[in-house]
């Protein structure tokens, strides 16, 4: 099934589709093992920095082989692409979906670059995500002034034809200094007028109950990255403290299993089953 079809199906069912970033073989296997054990679909995401680290061809081959090996229904997605050239490279490499992030551009410039990527992706039958509003990145401060507004969201999607839209309703990338409080009323108003699939970035650290309510009100794609890196690195630090083990094949699987445990918890949350 195409990603666009799966997202439409899950939006209608008021359940989420988890999109997890991966950074190496261990983080990839950690998330795929969780999806396989729970028989859940998954989006595998790569950022520019991860592509630079692993190499584009290597990263795509790892993802495709992993999906087949673990028998998981999944898609490969470019996360926070910042140029048409990068989107083109990823589409040529076989990505199912690309994100063009023009959220720090003016509204009209964001429309322009998003429209160009949508037109480009049509040739590949690929899915396109954009971002509207300000979702704070690492080192930035989130304020309500940057929240996505319903009428702007509708105008943006109508003008670009984009398939999915990441919106700003109170999340941020990275760690939170205090518990986030999502603007669920704003989300409901956006969902009422915006025809695109709605995406929640910065889900790491957001309470499960808020994520579930957001999905019920219209969010479908839920991104997860920071917690994956955090669990993996913290586990390695713990295991290597006072440990002379040099065989990474013995140490890494422990961290990989912790990622699997984390992702299984997230998959249960976003399935959003209600009594």
PDB file of C-alpha atoms in Angstrom:
ATOM      1  CA  UNK A   1       0.000   0.000   0.000  1.00  0.00           C
ATOM      2  CA  UNK A   2       1.241   3.500  -0.818  1.00  0.00           C
ATOM      3  CA  UNK A   3       2.083   5.701   2.165  1.00  0.00           C
ATOM      4  CA  UNK A   4      -0.576   8.259   1.219  1.00  0.00           C
ATOM      5  CA  UNK A   5      -3.253   5.544   1.245  1.00  0.00           C
ATOM      6  CA  UNK A   6      -2.076   4.181   4.597  1.00  0.00           C
ATOM      7  CA  UNK A   7      -2.142   7.637   6.168  1.00  0.00           C
ATOM      8  CA  UNK A   8      -5.646   8.292   4.864  1.00  0.00           C
ATOM      9  CA  UNK A   9      -6.786   4.947   6.242  1.00  0.00           C
ATOM     10  CA  UNK A  10      -5.276   5.555   9.663  1.00  0.00           C
ATOM     11  CA  UNK A  11      -6.581   9.129   9.850  1.00  0.00           C
ATOM     12  CA  UNK A  12     -10.085   7.804   9.218  1.00  0.00           C
ATOM     13  CA  UNK A  13      -9.563   5.149  11.901  1.00  0.00           C
ATOM     14  CA  UNK A  14      -8.228   7.792  14.330  1.00  0.00           C
ATOM     15  CA  UNK A  15      -4.970   5.965  14.887  1.00  0.00           C
ATOM     16  CA  UNK A  16      -1.398   7.049  14.372  1.00  0.00           C
ATOM     17  CA  UNK A  17       1.450   5.887  12.162  1.00  0.00           C
ATOM     18  CA  UNK A  18       4.825   6.052  13.886  1.00  0.00           C
ATOM     19  CA  UNK A  19       7.754   7.566  11.982  1.00  0.00           C
ATOM     20  CA  UNK A  20      11.098   6.718  13.570  1.00  0.00           C
ATOM     21  CA  UNK A  21      14.507   8.074  12.687  1.00  0.00           C
ATOM     22  CA  UNK A  22      17.405   5.632  12.510  1.00  0.00           C
ATOM     23  CA  UNK A  23      21.125   6.312  12.673  1.00  0.00           C
ATOM     24  CA  UNK A  24      22.914   2.989  12.209  1.00  0.00           C
ATOM     25  CA  UNK A  25      22.234  -0.749  11.961  1.00  0.00           C
ATOM     26  CA  UNK A  26      21.478  -1.056  15.674  1.00  0.00           C
ATOM     27  CA  UNK A  27      18.858   1.687  15.856  1.00  0.00           C
ATOM     28  CA  UNK A  28      17.295   0.388  12.639  1.00  0.00           C
ATOM     29  CA  UNK A  29      17.026  -3.165  13.955  1.00  0.00           C
ATOM     30  CA  UNK A  30      15.740  -1.895  17.286  1.00  0.00           C
ATOM     31  CA  UNK A  31      12.728  -0.170  15.745  1.00  0.00           C
ATOM     32  CA  UNK A  32      12.060  -2.902  13.189  1.00  0.00           C
ATOM     33  CA  UNK A  33      12.095  -5.655  15.791  1.00  0.00           C
ATOM     34  CA  UNK A  34       9.410  -3.780  17.746  1.00  0.00           C
ATOM     35  CA  UNK A  35       7.240  -3.297  14.668  1.00  0.00           C
ATOM     36  CA  UNK A  36       7.682  -6.932  13.688  1.00  0.00           C
ATOM     37  CA  UNK A  37       6.760  -8.289  17.111  1.00  0.00           C
ATOM     38  CA  UNK A  38       3.612  -6.158  17.250  1.00  0.00           C
ATOM     39  CA  UNK A  39       2.785  -6.598  13.541  1.00  0.00           C
ATOM     40  CA  UNK A  40       2.591  -2.823  13.064  1.00  0.00           C
ATOM     41  CA  UNK A  41       3.605  -0.679  10.061  1.00  0.00           C
ATOM     42  CA  UNK A  42       6.359   1.903  10.397  1.00  0.00           C
ATOM     43  CA  UNK A  43       7.934   4.835   8.577  1.00  0.00           C
ATOM     44  CA  UNK A  44      11.748   4.868   8.584  1.00  0.00           C
ATOM     45  CA  UNK A  45      13.155   8.395   8.498  1.00  0.00           C
ATOM     46  CA  UNK A  46      16.528   9.761   7.465  1.00  0.00           C
ATOM     47  CA  UNK A  47      17.772  13.308   7.911  1.00  0.00           C
ATOM     48  CA  UNK A  48      20.502  14.974   5.866  1.00  0.00           C
ATOM     49  CA  UNK A  49      22.993  14.378   8.696  1.00  0.00           C
ATOM     50  CA  UNK A  50      22.151  10.667   8.870  1.00  0.00           C
ATOM     51  CA  UNK A  51      22.502  10.389   5.102  1.00  0.00           C
ATOM     52  CA  UNK A  52      25.882  12.112   5.325  1.00  0.00           C
ATOM     53  CA  UNK A  53      26.922   9.735   8.113  1.00  0.00           C
ATOM     54  CA  UNK A  54      25.876   6.449   6.483  1.00  0.00           C
ATOM     55  CA  UNK A  55      25.865   7.358   2.814  1.00  0.00           C
ATOM     56  CA  UNK A  56      22.646   7.582   0.820  1.00  0.00           C
ATOM     57  CA  UNK A  57      22.868   4.242  -0.942  1.00  0.00           C
ATOM     58  CA  UNK A  58      23.963   2.409   2.201  1.00  0.00           C
ATOM     59  CA  UNK A  59      21.170   3.925   4.283  1.00  0.00           C
ATOM     60  CA  UNK A  60      18.468   3.088   1.737  1.00  0.00           C
ATOM     61  CA  UNK A  61      19.741  -0.458   1.285  1.00  0.00           C
ATOM     62  CA  UNK A  62      19.845  -0.973   5.054  1.00  0.00           C
ATOM     63  CA  UNK A  63      16.254   0.226   5.368  1.00  0.00           C
ATOM     64  CA  UNK A  64      14.886  -1.832   2.457  1.00  0.00           C
ATOM     65  CA  UNK A  65      16.728  -4.976   3.535  1.00  0.00           C
ATOM     66  CA  UNK A  66      15.642  -4.462   7.138  1.00  0.00           C
ATOM     67  CA  UNK A  67      11.964  -4.083   6.229  1.00  0.00           C
ATOM     68  CA  UNK A  68      12.160  -7.325   4.272  1.00  0.00           C
ATOM     69  CA  UNK A  69      14.165  -9.173   6.900  1.00  0.00           C
ATOM     70  CA  UNK A  70      11.763  -8.260   9.720  1.00  0.00           C
ATOM     71  CA  UNK A  71       8.687  -8.597   7.493  1.00  0.00           C
ATOM     72  CA  UNK A  72       7.462  -5.094   8.340  1.00  0.00           C
ATOM     73  CA  UNK A  73       5.203  -2.960   6.155  1.00  0.00           C
ATOM     74  CA  UNK A  74       7.118   0.273   5.937  1.00  0.00           C
ATOM     75  CA  UNK A  75       8.226   3.293   3.952  1.00  0.00           C
ATOM     76  CA  UNK A  76      11.433   5.341   3.707  1.00  0.00           C
ATOM     77  CA  UNK A  77      11.063   9.077   4.268  1.00  0.00           C
ATOM     78  CA  UNK A  78      13.370  12.079   4.074  1.00  0.00           C
ATOM     79  CA  UNK A  79      12.975  14.056   7.298  1.00  0.00           C
ATOM     80  CA  UNK A  80      13.501  17.848   7.206  1.00  0.00           C
ATOM     81  CA  UNK A  81      14.859  18.080   3.699  1.00  0.00           C
ATOM     82  CA  UNK A  82      16.028  21.621   3.047  1.00  0.00           C
ATOM     83  CA  UNK A  83      16.508  21.692  -0.714  1.00  0.00           C
ATOM     84  CA  UNK A  84      15.043  20.501  -3.998  1.00  0.00           C
ATOM     85  CA  UNK A  85      18.396  18.917  -4.834  1.00  0.00           C
ATOM     86  CA  UNK A  86      18.285  16.731  -1.708  1.00  0.00           C
ATOM     87  CA  UNK A  87      14.684  15.734  -2.412  1.00  0.00           C
ATOM     88  CA  UNK A  88      15.668  14.804  -5.965  1.00  0.00           C
ATOM     89  CA  UNK A  89      18.583  12.661  -4.742  1.00  0.00           C
ATOM     90  CA  UNK A  90      16.381  10.829  -2.267  1.00  0.00           C
ATOM     91  CA  UNK A  91      13.645  10.202  -4.820  1.00  0.00           C
ATOM     92  CA  UNK A  92      16.232   8.873  -7.266  1.00  0.00           C
ATOM     93  CA  UNK A  93      17.498   6.570  -4.501  1.00  0.00           C
ATOM     94  CA  UNK A  94      14.032   5.091  -4.041  1.00  0.00           C
ATOM     95  CA  UNK A  95      12.528   6.998  -1.114  1.00  0.00           C
ATOM     96  CA  UNK A  96       8.765   6.610  -0.793  1.00  0.00           C
ATOM     97  CA  UNK A  97       8.341  10.060   0.715  1.00  0.00           C
ATOM     98  CA  UNK A  98      10.238  13.314   1.128  1.00  0.00           C
ATOM     99  CA  UNK A  99       9.792  16.299   3.388  1.00  0.00           C
ATOM    100  CA  UNK A 100      10.647  19.783   2.226  1.00  0.00           C
ATOM    101  CA  UNK A 101      10.992  22.024   5.250  1.00  0.00           C
ATOM    102  CA  UNK A 102      10.394  25.631   4.279  1.00  0.00           C
ATOM    103  CA  UNK A 103       8.989  26.570   7.672  1.00  0.00           C
ATOM    104  CA  UNK A 104      11.645  29.227   8.277  1.00  0.00           C
ATOM    105  CA  UNK A 105      10.958  30.865   4.908  1.00  0.00           C
ATOM    106  CA  UNK A 106       8.210  33.380   4.275  1.00  0.00           C
ATOM    107  CA  UNK A 107       4.733  31.965   3.651  1.00  0.00           C
ATOM    108  CA  UNK A 108       4.968  32.586  -0.105  1.00  0.00           C
ATOM    109  CA  UNK A 109       8.508  31.208  -0.363  1.00  0.00           C
ATOM    110  CA  UNK A 110       7.393  28.102   1.538  1.00  0.00           C
ATOM    111  CA  UNK A 111       4.537  27.660  -0.934  1.00  0.00           C
ATOM    112  CA  UNK A 112       6.935  28.054  -3.871  1.00  0.00           C
ATOM    113  CA  UNK A 113       9.531  25.492  -2.792  1.00  0.00           C
ATOM    114  CA  UNK A 114       6.897  23.025  -1.581  1.00  0.00           C
ATOM    115  CA  UNK A 115       5.012  23.260  -4.877  1.00  0.00           C
ATOM    116  CA  UNK A 116       8.206  22.514  -6.785  1.00  0.00           C
ATOM    117  CA  UNK A 117       8.897  19.391  -4.708  1.00  0.00           C
ATOM    118  CA  UNK A 118       5.279  18.213  -5.072  1.00  0.00           C
ATOM    119  CA  UNK A 119       5.583  18.524  -8.836  1.00  0.00           C
ATOM    120  CA  UNK A 120       8.907  16.699  -8.781  1.00  0.00           C
ATOM    121  CA  UNK A 121       7.572  13.859  -6.603  1.00  0.00           C
ATOM    122  CA  UNK A 122       4.625  13.235  -8.944  1.00  0.00           C
ATOM    123  CA  UNK A 123       7.014  11.651 -11.449  1.00  0.00           C
ATOM    124  CA  UNK A 124       7.983   9.070  -8.836  1.00  0.00           C
ATOM    125  CA  UNK A 125       4.540   8.510  -7.358  1.00  0.00           C
ATOM    126  CA  UNK A 126       6.048   9.685  -4.072  1.00  0.00           C
ATOM    127  CA  UNK A 127       4.469  11.270  -1.007  1.00  0.00           C
ATOM    128  CA  UNK A 128       5.430  14.810   0.084  1.00  0.00           C
ATOM    129  CA  UNK A 129       5.358  16.413   3.538  1.00  0.00           C
ATOM    130  CA  UNK A 130       5.856  20.096   4.331  1.00  0.00           C
ATOM    131  CA  UNK A 131       5.885  22.160   7.518  1.00  0.00           C
ATOM    132  CA  UNK A 132       3.929  25.293   8.330  1.00  0.00           C
ATOM    133  CA  UNK A 133       4.371  27.229  11.523  1.00  0.00           C
ATOM    134  CA  UNK A 134       7.337  27.175  13.861  1.00  0.00           C
ATOM    135  CA  UNK A 135       8.309  23.925  15.608  1.00  0.00           C
ATOM    136  CA  UNK A 136      11.408  24.858  17.583  1.00  0.00           C
ATOM    137  CA  UNK A 137      14.579  23.034  16.623  1.00  0.00           C
ATOM    138  CA  UNK A 138      17.443  22.278  19.010  1.00  0.00           C
ATOM    139  CA  UNK A 139      18.561  25.463  20.739  1.00  0.00           C
ATOM    140  CA  UNK A 140      15.477  27.437  19.698  1.00  0.00           C
ATOM    141  CA  UNK A 141      12.594  28.602  21.896  1.00  0.00           C
ATOM    142  CA  UNK A 142       8.989  27.703  21.125  1.00  0.00           C
ATOM    143  CA  UNK A 143       6.275  30.362  21.461  1.00  0.00           C
ATOM    144  CA  UNK A 144       2.606  30.465  20.540  1.00  0.00           C
ATOM    145  CA  UNK A 145       3.387  33.203  18.033  1.00  0.00           C
ATOM    146  CA  UNK A 146       4.695  30.519  15.730  1.00  0.00           C
ATOM    147  CA  UNK A 147       1.714  28.166  15.987  1.00  0.00           C
ATOM    148  CA  UNK A 148       0.046  27.072  12.749  1.00  0.00           C
ATOM    149  CA  UNK A 149      -3.203  28.872  11.971  1.00  0.00           C
ATOM    150  CA  UNK A 150      -6.156  26.970  10.430  1.00  0.00           C
ATOM    151  CA  UNK A 151      -6.859  29.258   7.484  1.00  0.00           C
ATOM    152  CA  UNK A 152      -3.178  29.503   6.587  1.00  0.00           C
ATOM    153  CA  UNK A 153      -2.920  25.702   6.701  1.00  0.00           C
ATOM    154  CA  UNK A 154      -5.857  25.362   4.309  1.00  0.00           C
ATOM    155  CA  UNK A 155      -4.499  28.038   1.983  1.00  0.00           C
ATOM    156  CA  UNK A 156      -1.049  26.417   2.008  1.00  0.00           C
ATOM    157  CA  UNK A 157      -2.310  22.919   1.196  1.00  0.00           C
ATOM    158  CA  UNK A 158      -4.689  24.194  -1.484  1.00  0.00           C
ATOM    159  CA  UNK A 159      -1.863  26.150  -3.108  1.00  0.00           C
ATOM    160  CA  UNK A 160       0.771  23.393  -3.018  1.00  0.00           C
ATOM    161  CA  UNK A 161      -1.162  20.128  -3.237  1.00  0.00           C
ATOM    162  CA  UNK A 162       1.123  18.720  -0.530  1.00  0.00           C
ATOM    163  CA  UNK A 163       0.086  15.346   0.927  1.00  0.00           C
ATOM    164  CA  UNK A 164       1.018  15.881   4.562  1.00  0.00           C
ATOM    165  CA  UNK A 165       1.575  18.913   6.750  1.00  0.00           C
ATOM    166  CA  UNK A 166       3.625  19.122   9.930  1.00  0.00           C
ATOM    167  CA  UNK A 167       1.954  21.671  12.184  1.00  0.00           C
ATOM    168  CA  UNK A 168       2.989  23.655  15.225  1.00  0.00           C
ATOM    169  CA  UNK A 169       0.664  23.162  18.209  1.00  0.00           C
ATOM    170  CA  UNK A 170       3.102  23.154  21.122  1.00  0.00           C
ATOM    171  CA  UNK A 171       5.762  20.548  20.426  1.00  0.00           C
ATOM    172  CA  UNK A 172       9.474  21.125  19.839  1.00  0.00           C
ATOM    173  CA  UNK A 173      12.430  19.107  18.610  1.00  0.00           C
ATOM    174  CA  UNK A 174      14.789  17.740  21.251  1.00  0.00           C
ATOM    175  CA  UNK A 175      14.277  17.624  25.017  1.00  0.00           C
ATOM    176  CA  UNK A 176      11.653  19.655  26.870  1.00  0.00           C
ATOM    177  CA  UNK A 177      12.576  21.735  29.901  1.00  0.00           C
ATOM    178  CA  UNK A 178       9.021  21.361  31.168  1.00  0.00           C
ATOM    179  CA  UNK A 179       6.090  19.138  30.208  1.00  0.00           C
ATOM    180  CA  UNK A 180       4.606  20.314  26.910  1.00  0.00           C
ATOM    181  CA  UNK A 181       0.974  21.296  26.727  1.00  0.00           C
ATOM    182  CA  UNK A 182      -0.429  20.779  23.238  1.00  0.00           C
ATOM    183  CA  UNK A 183      -3.043  23.225  21.959  1.00  0.00           C
ATOM    184  CA  UNK A 184      -5.670  20.607  21.147  1.00  0.00           C
ATOM    185  CA  UNK A 185      -8.370  23.174  20.371  1.00  0.00           C
ATOM    186  CA  UNK A 186      -6.118  24.661  17.693  1.00  0.00           C
ATOM    187  CA  UNK A 187      -5.442  21.186  16.329  1.00  0.00           C
ATOM    188  CA  UNK A 188      -9.152  20.474  16.087  1.00  0.00           C
ATOM    189  CA  UNK A 189      -9.700  23.713  14.180  1.00  0.00           C
ATOM    190  CA  UNK A 190      -6.855  22.934  11.769  1.00  0.00           C
ATOM    191  CA  UNK A 191      -8.148  19.399  11.157  1.00  0.00           C
ATOM    192  CA  UNK A 192     -11.610  20.780  10.378  1.00  0.00           C
ATOM    193  CA  UNK A 193     -10.368  22.783   7.366  1.00  0.00           C
ATOM    194  CA  UNK A 194      -7.047  21.230   6.258  1.00  0.00           C
ATOM    195  CA  UNK A 195      -7.310  18.411   3.693  1.00  0.00           C
ATOM    196  CA  UNK A 196      -3.731  17.137   4.157  1.00  0.00           C
ATOM    197  CA  UNK A 197      -2.582  14.437   6.577  1.00  0.00           C
ATOM    198  CA  UNK A 198      -1.502  16.142   9.805  1.00  0.00           C
ATOM    199  CA  UNK A 199       1.929  15.423  11.253  1.00  0.00           C
ATOM    200  CA  UNK A 200       3.245  15.844  14.801  1.00  0.00           C
ATOM    201  CA  UNK A 201       6.964  16.551  15.072  1.00  0.00           C
ATOM    202  CA  UNK A 202       8.775  16.526  18.417  1.00  0.00           C
ATOM    203  CA  UNK A 203       6.774  13.765  20.091  1.00  0.00           C
ATOM    204  CA  UNK A 204       9.680  12.724  22.341  1.00  0.00           C
ATOM    205  CA  UNK A 205       8.709  13.583  25.906  1.00  0.00           C
ATOM    206  CA  UNK A 206       5.058  14.392  25.146  1.00  0.00           C
ATOM    207  CA  UNK A 207       2.757  12.507  27.563  1.00  0.00           C
ATOM    208  CA  UNK A 208       1.035   9.505  25.984  1.00  0.00           C
ATOM    209  CA  UNK A 209      -2.416  10.846  26.844  1.00  0.00           C
ATOM    210  CA  UNK A 210      -1.761  14.061  24.910  1.00  0.00           C
ATOM    211  CA  UNK A 211      -0.462  12.155  21.893  1.00  0.00           C
ATOM    212  CA  UNK A 212      -3.527   9.920  21.921  1.00  0.00           C
ATOM    213  CA  UNK A 213      -5.882  12.883  22.140  1.00  0.00           C
ATOM    214  CA  UNK A 214      -4.008  14.605  19.307  1.00  0.00           C
ATOM    215  CA  UNK A 215      -4.436  11.502  17.149  1.00  0.00           C
ATOM    216  CA  UNK A 216      -8.121  11.358  17.998  1.00  0.00           C
ATOM    217  CA  UNK A 217      -8.466  14.993  16.895  1.00  0.00           C
ATOM    218  CA  UNK A 218      -6.663  14.598  13.575  1.00  0.00           C
ATOM    219  CA  UNK A 219      -2.922  13.909  13.863  1.00  0.00           C
ATOM    220  CA  UNK A 220      -1.836  10.762  12.019  1.00  0.00           C
ATOM    221  CA  UNK A 221       1.939  10.706  11.418  1.00  0.00           C
ATOM    222  CA  UNK A 222       3.871  10.895  14.686  1.00  0.00           C
ATOM    223  CA  UNK A 223       7.629  11.523  14.507  1.00  0.00           C
ATOM    224  CA  UNK A 224      10.060  10.101  17.050  1.00  0.00           C
ATOM    225  CA  UNK A 225      13.812  10.725  17.100  1.00  0.00           C
ATOM    226  CA  UNK A 226      15.282  12.203  20.289  1.00  0.00           C
ATOM    227  CA  UNK A 227      14.176   9.405  22.606  1.00  0.00           C
ATOM    228  CA  UNK A 228      15.701   6.805  20.282  1.00  0.00           C
ATOM    229  CA  UNK A 229      19.132   8.443  20.395  1.00  0.00           C
ATOM    230  CA  UNK A 230      18.833   9.081  24.117  1.00  0.00           C
ATOM    231  CA  UNK A 231      17.916   5.499  25.031  1.00  0.00           C
ATOM    232  CA  UNK A 232      20.656   4.049  22.856  1.00  0.00           C
ATOM    233  CA  UNK A 233      23.450   6.299  24.138  1.00  0.00           C
ATOM    234  CA  UNK A 234      22.422   6.216  27.789  1.00  0.00           C
ATOM    235  CA  UNK A 235      22.301   2.428  27.703  1.00  0.00           C
ATOM    236  CA  UNK A 236      25.773   2.238  26.178  1.00  0.00           C
ATOM    237  CA  UNK A 237      27.164   4.653  28.785  1.00  0.00           C
ATOM    238  CA  UNK A 238      25.673   2.546  31.578  1.00  0.00           C
ATOM    239  CA  UNK A 239      26.927  -0.733  30.142  1.00  0.00           C
ATOM    240  CA  UNK A 240      30.445   0.575  29.529  1.00  0.00           C
ATOM    241  CA  UNK A 241      30.915   2.188  32.935  1.00  0.00           C
ATOM    242  CA  UNK A 242      33.429   0.036  34.798  1.00  0.00           C
ATOM    243  CA  UNK A 243      33.289  -2.528  32.002  1.00  0.00           C
ATOM    244  CA  UNK A 244      36.352  -3.638  30.059  1.00  0.00           C
ATOM    245  CA  UNK A 245      34.340  -5.372  27.327  1.00  0.00           C
ATOM    246  CA  UNK A 246      35.638  -4.407  23.870  1.00  0.00           C
ATOM    247  CA  UNK A 247      33.364  -6.617  21.765  1.00  0.00           C
ATOM    248  CA  UNK A 248      30.706  -4.241  20.452  1.00  0.00           C
ATOM    249  CA  UNK A 249      28.691  -7.266  19.299  1.00  0.00           C
ATOM    250  CA  UNK A 250      28.062  -8.029  22.955  1.00  0.00           C
ATOM    251  CA  UNK A 251      27.368  -4.464  24.116  1.00  0.00           C
ATOM    252  CA  UNK A 252      25.335  -2.993  21.248  1.00  0.00           C
ATOM    253  CA  UNK A 253      22.517  -5.589  21.365  1.00  0.00           C
ATOM    254  CA  UNK A 254      21.652  -4.481  24.895  1.00  0.00           C
ATOM    255  CA  UNK A 255      21.089  -0.915  23.694  1.00  0.00           C
ATOM    256  CA  UNK A 256      19.224  -2.191  20.640  1.00  0.00           C
ATOM    257  CA  UNK A 257      16.826  -4.120  22.874  1.00  0.00           C
ATOM    258  CA  UNK A 258      16.121  -0.983  24.900  1.00  0.00           C
ATOM    259  CA  UNK A 259      15.125   0.762  21.671  1.00  0.00           C
ATOM    260  CA  UNK A 260      12.814  -2.140  20.850  1.00  0.00           C
ATOM    261  CA  UNK A 261      11.173  -1.796  24.263  1.00  0.00           C
ATOM    262  CA  UNK A 262      10.735   1.966  23.736  1.00  0.00           C
ATOM    263  CA  UNK A 263       9.225   1.575  20.268  1.00  0.00           C
ATOM    264  CA  UNK A 264       6.819  -1.140  21.378  1.00  0.00           C
ATOM    265  CA  UNK A 265       5.527   1.244  24.034  1.00  0.00           C
ATOM    266  CA  UNK A 266       5.120   4.025  21.447  1.00  0.00           C
ATOM    267  CA  UNK A 267       3.380   1.732  18.963  1.00  0.00           C
ATOM    268  CA  UNK A 268       0.834   0.713  21.570  1.00  0.00           C
ATOM    269  CA  UNK A 269       0.242   4.381  22.427  1.00  0.00           C
ATOM    270  CA  UNK A 270      -0.355   5.595  18.877  1.00  0.00           C
ATOM    271  CA  UNK A 271      -2.541   2.643  17.949  1.00  0.00           C
ATOM    272  CA  UNK A 272      -4.927   4.646  20.107  1.00  0.00           C
ATOM    273  CA  UNK A 273      -7.305   1.859  21.019  1.00  0.00           C
ATOM    274  CA  UNK A 274     -10.076   3.115  23.255  1.00  0.00           C
ATOM    275  CA  UNK A 275     -12.391   1.062  25.349  1.00  0.00           C
TER     276      UNK A 275
END
